């Protein structure tokens, strides 16, 4: 008994120490990067990467091993995944269906979403087929190529939303179209990822996929026709009062979110997607959304998100790209990712009636990847779709395409007649 208690205390000590370092480093990174005109979350991502073998683990290997171990521990992994479920709930909760009332915005959103998925996916798939013998000889070439396509096609809704708020674009036409197209892009990306996972499974069969699709449709119909009405009733019975979510309501929301995660896990489309579906069911109640953001949302961002970023950073070794060919492959992936987003989105924007400047801004916004890309990359890495070096290259690509967005907007917005707000925090 004494030994068991001692082991628990030792584990708790280790996890608490890791959490202190992760959370403090993320907040410091947030503050520093905001001073350089970047969204704070970019600093949090970089802080997570620097805590891994790319910096801390390289220069202080003994200290890094003592603090984090050879790899992320099971408790840290679980904490990061719970955080992602809650974060996806917030993303679903923030989705605004009413943005698409204007035909131009609606058509633009559909065209831009399609353009932002199709060409990057095709480019990623082509690079995958070309690079598979060199970078992933032990992985099924088709699975690897398909995943690389998804990796290039993703756009990050939560980070894009924060950037739009920073530049006061949330209520503008280009902001509305960009965030809606990004949401459609993300849903498409998750569906593609689920399909690739099913294909790569040793148990793949047309019948199994048919049952999976039927289960997803059943969950969607049950959520829309049953859960949605129950939640409306629940919010009437336990309304938000003075901007606070009642404890009983909070209990139901958390349990429902986790239960939806279990459902989507059983359907083979990842636990975190259940959080997104649960969030969609609450998005209509503005009082609840505001209260959640103020009461719980900040804690999720300050506590859980840094754990996920460090979890990713511990698996990313930028210094592991040692050969000239590694950096050439990285350059090719970066070029394909950037041009594959900006060029087709620009063309789709022009075809939808947006000006040259507006279409360029839309392309720059849709090039933002960051958080959603990191989530997808971790899934692909865990499933064995991509090797370590390619995982590192794609993480660098996700960070680089996000870091680009702020400076591009500061350059492009004045040319389109927009005023950049002073001192607005990300």
PDB file of C-alpha atoms in Angstrom, residues 45 88 91 112-125 145-160 178-194 196 270 272-273 276 308 333-334 336-342 344-345 362-380 386 394-395 397-402 405:
ATOM      1  CA  UNK A  45       2.670  26.568 -30.715  1.00  0.00           C
ATOM      2  CA  UNK A  88     -13.643  21.057 -30.719  1.00  0.00           C
ATOM      3  CA  UNK A  91     -15.241  25.353 -32.400  1.00  0.00           C
ATOM      4  CA  UNK A 112     -13.562  28.833 -52.154  1.00  0.00           C
ATOM      5  CA  UNK A 113     -14.025  25.782 -49.924  1.00  0.00           C
ATOM      6  CA  UNK A 114     -13.877  23.476 -52.956  1.00  0.00           C
ATOM      7  CA  UNK A 115     -10.829  25.265 -54.386  1.00  0.00           C
ATOM      8  CA  UNK A 116      -9.056  25.218 -51.011  1.00  0.00           C
ATOM      9  CA  UNK A 117      -9.479  21.446 -50.757  1.00  0.00           C
ATOM     10  CA  UNK A 118      -9.178  20.065 -54.297  1.00  0.00           C
ATOM     11  CA  UNK A 119      -5.910  21.537 -55.596  1.00  0.00           C
ATOM     12  CA  UNK A 120      -3.941  21.243 -52.316  1.00  0.00           C
ATOM     13  CA  UNK A 121      -5.174  17.664 -51.945  1.00  0.00           C
ATOM     14  CA  UNK A 122      -4.085  16.850 -55.515  1.00  0.00           C
ATOM     15  CA  UNK A 123      -0.675  18.479 -54.960  1.00  0.00           C
ATOM     16  CA  UNK A 124      -0.179  16.667 -51.661  1.00  0.00           C
ATOM     17  CA  UNK A 125      -1.166  13.361 -53.225  1.00  0.00           C
ATOM     18  CA  UNK A 145      -0.043   9.879 -50.408  1.00  0.00           C
ATOM     19  CA  UNK A 146      -3.707  10.237 -49.473  1.00  0.00           C
ATOM     20  CA  UNK A 147      -2.782  11.465 -46.024  1.00  0.00           C
ATOM     21  CA  UNK A 148      -0.286  13.970 -47.429  1.00  0.00           C
ATOM     22  CA  UNK A 149      -3.127  15.280 -49.589  1.00  0.00           C
ATOM     23  CA  UNK A 150      -5.300  15.832 -46.509  1.00  0.00           C
ATOM     24  CA  UNK A 151      -2.345  17.439 -44.714  1.00  0.00           C
ATOM     25  CA  UNK A 152      -2.026  20.114 -47.394  1.00  0.00           C
ATOM     26  CA  UNK A 153      -5.787  20.648 -47.763  1.00  0.00           C
ATOM     27  CA  UNK A 154      -6.610  21.617 -44.135  1.00  0.00           C
ATOM     28  CA  UNK A 155      -7.455  25.178 -43.018  1.00  0.00           C
ATOM     29  CA  UNK A 156      -7.581  26.050 -39.293  1.00  0.00           C
ATOM     30  CA  UNK A 157     -10.965  27.422 -38.188  1.00  0.00           C
ATOM     31  CA  UNK A 158     -10.100  28.363 -34.565  1.00  0.00           C
ATOM     32  CA  UNK A 159      -6.879  30.203 -35.416  1.00  0.00           C
ATOM     33  CA  UNK A 160      -8.507  31.870 -38.416  1.00  0.00           C
ATOM     34  CA  UNK A 178     -13.371  32.882 -45.159  1.00  0.00           C
ATOM     35  CA  UNK A 179     -14.511  31.448 -41.812  1.00  0.00           C
ATOM     36  CA  UNK A 180     -17.480  29.638 -43.400  1.00  0.00           C
ATOM     37  CA  UNK A 181     -15.330  28.207 -46.203  1.00  0.00           C
ATOM     38  CA  UNK A 182     -12.745  27.131 -43.620  1.00  0.00           C
ATOM     39  CA  UNK A 183     -15.440  25.359 -41.578  1.00  0.00           C
ATOM     40  CA  UNK A 184     -16.626  23.497 -44.692  1.00  0.00           C
ATOM     41  CA  UNK A 185     -12.984  22.773 -45.532  1.00  0.00           C
ATOM     42  CA  UNK A 186     -12.400  21.273 -42.081  1.00  0.00           C
ATOM     43  CA  UNK A 187     -15.489  19.056 -42.211  1.00  0.00           C
ATOM     44  CA  UNK A 188     -14.385  17.817 -45.646  1.00  0.00           C
ATOM     45  CA  UNK A 189     -10.909  17.164 -44.261  1.00  0.00           C
ATOM     46  CA  UNK A 190     -12.285  15.094 -41.363  1.00  0.00           C
ATOM     47  CA  UNK A 191     -14.445  13.057 -43.730  1.00  0.00           C
ATOM     48  CA  UNK A 192     -11.433  12.417 -45.988  1.00  0.00           C
ATOM     49  CA  UNK A 193      -9.322  11.458 -42.990  1.00  0.00           C
ATOM     50  CA  UNK A 194     -12.000   9.040 -41.765  1.00  0.00           C
ATOM     51  CA  UNK A 196      -8.430   7.074 -45.472  1.00  0.00           C
ATOM     52  CA  UNK A 270     -12.268  10.047 -34.065  1.00  0.00           C
ATOM     53  CA  UNK A 272     -12.617  14.726 -30.951  1.00  0.00           C
ATOM     54  CA  UNK A 273     -15.155  15.023 -33.791  1.00  0.00           C
ATOM     55  CA  UNK A 276     -17.481  19.331 -32.607  1.00  0.00           C
ATOM     56  CA  UNK A 308      -1.396  19.573 -26.744  1.00  0.00           C
ATOM     57  CA  UNK A 333       5.973  20.808 -49.408  1.00  0.00           C
ATOM     58  CA  UNK A 334       5.975  24.475 -48.315  1.00  0.00           C
ATOM     59  CA  UNK A 336       2.881  23.341 -52.717  1.00  0.00           C
ATOM     60  CA  UNK A 337       1.035  24.155 -49.482  1.00  0.00           C
ATOM     61  CA  UNK A 338       1.233  27.937 -49.924  1.00  0.00           C
ATOM     62  CA  UNK A 339       0.646  28.232 -53.679  1.00  0.00           C
ATOM     63  CA  UNK A 340      -1.868  25.383 -53.614  1.00  0.00           C
ATOM     64  CA  UNK A 341      -4.057  27.403 -51.244  1.00  0.00           C
ATOM     65  CA  UNK A 342      -3.585  31.003 -52.294  1.00  0.00           C
ATOM     66  CA  UNK A 344      -6.999  28.496 -56.362  1.00  0.00           C
ATOM     67  CA  UNK A 345      -8.745  30.495 -53.616  1.00  0.00           C
ATOM     68  CA  UNK A 362      -9.149  35.405 -48.964  1.00  0.00           C
ATOM     69  CA  UNK A 363      -6.264  33.288 -50.289  1.00  0.00           C
ATOM     70  CA  UNK A 364      -4.011  34.475 -47.460  1.00  0.00           C
ATOM     71  CA  UNK A 365      -6.677  33.717 -44.843  1.00  0.00           C
ATOM     72  CA  UNK A 366      -7.366  30.220 -46.181  1.00  0.00           C
ATOM     73  CA  UNK A 367      -3.623  29.475 -46.054  1.00  0.00           C
ATOM     74  CA  UNK A 368      -3.846  29.490 -42.230  1.00  0.00           C
ATOM     75  CA  UNK A 369      -3.422  25.929 -40.908  1.00  0.00           C
ATOM     76  CA  UNK A 370      -1.941  25.801 -37.382  1.00  0.00           C
ATOM     77  CA  UNK A 371      -4.091  24.004 -34.811  1.00  0.00           C
ATOM     78  CA  UNK A 372      -6.328  21.874 -37.054  1.00  0.00           C
ATOM     79  CA  UNK A 373      -3.297  20.809 -39.067  1.00  0.00           C
ATOM     80  CA  UNK A 374      -1.461  19.774 -35.896  1.00  0.00           C
ATOM     81  CA  UNK A 375      -4.467  17.721 -34.767  1.00  0.00           C
ATOM     82  CA  UNK A 376      -4.639  15.940 -38.130  1.00  0.00           C
ATOM     83  CA  UNK A 377      -0.866  15.379 -38.202  1.00  0.00           C
ATOM     84  CA  UNK A 378      -0.872  13.791 -34.748  1.00  0.00           C
ATOM     85  CA  UNK A 379      -3.652  11.441 -35.826  1.00  0.00           C
ATOM     86  CA  UNK A 380      -1.750  10.497 -38.991  1.00  0.00           C
ATOM     87  CA  UNK A 386       3.592   9.228 -42.024  1.00  0.00           C
ATOM     88  CA  UNK A 394       4.403  19.059 -42.051  1.00  0.00           C
ATOM     89  CA  UNK A 395       4.534  20.609 -38.568  1.00  0.00           C
ATOM     90  CA  UNK A 397       4.663  23.836 -42.820  1.00  0.00           C
ATOM     91  CA  UNK A 398       1.677  24.288 -40.461  1.00  0.00           C
ATOM     92  CA  UNK A 399       3.538  26.849 -38.357  1.00  0.00           C
ATOM     93  CA  UNK A 400       5.041  28.694 -41.346  1.00  0.00           C
ATOM     94  CA  UNK A 401       1.725  29.088 -43.187  1.00  0.00           C
ATOM     95  CA  UNK A 402       0.121  30.447 -40.010  1.00  0.00           C
ATOM     96  CA  UNK A 405      -0.986  35.295 -42.329  1.00  0.00           C
TER      97      UNK A 405
END
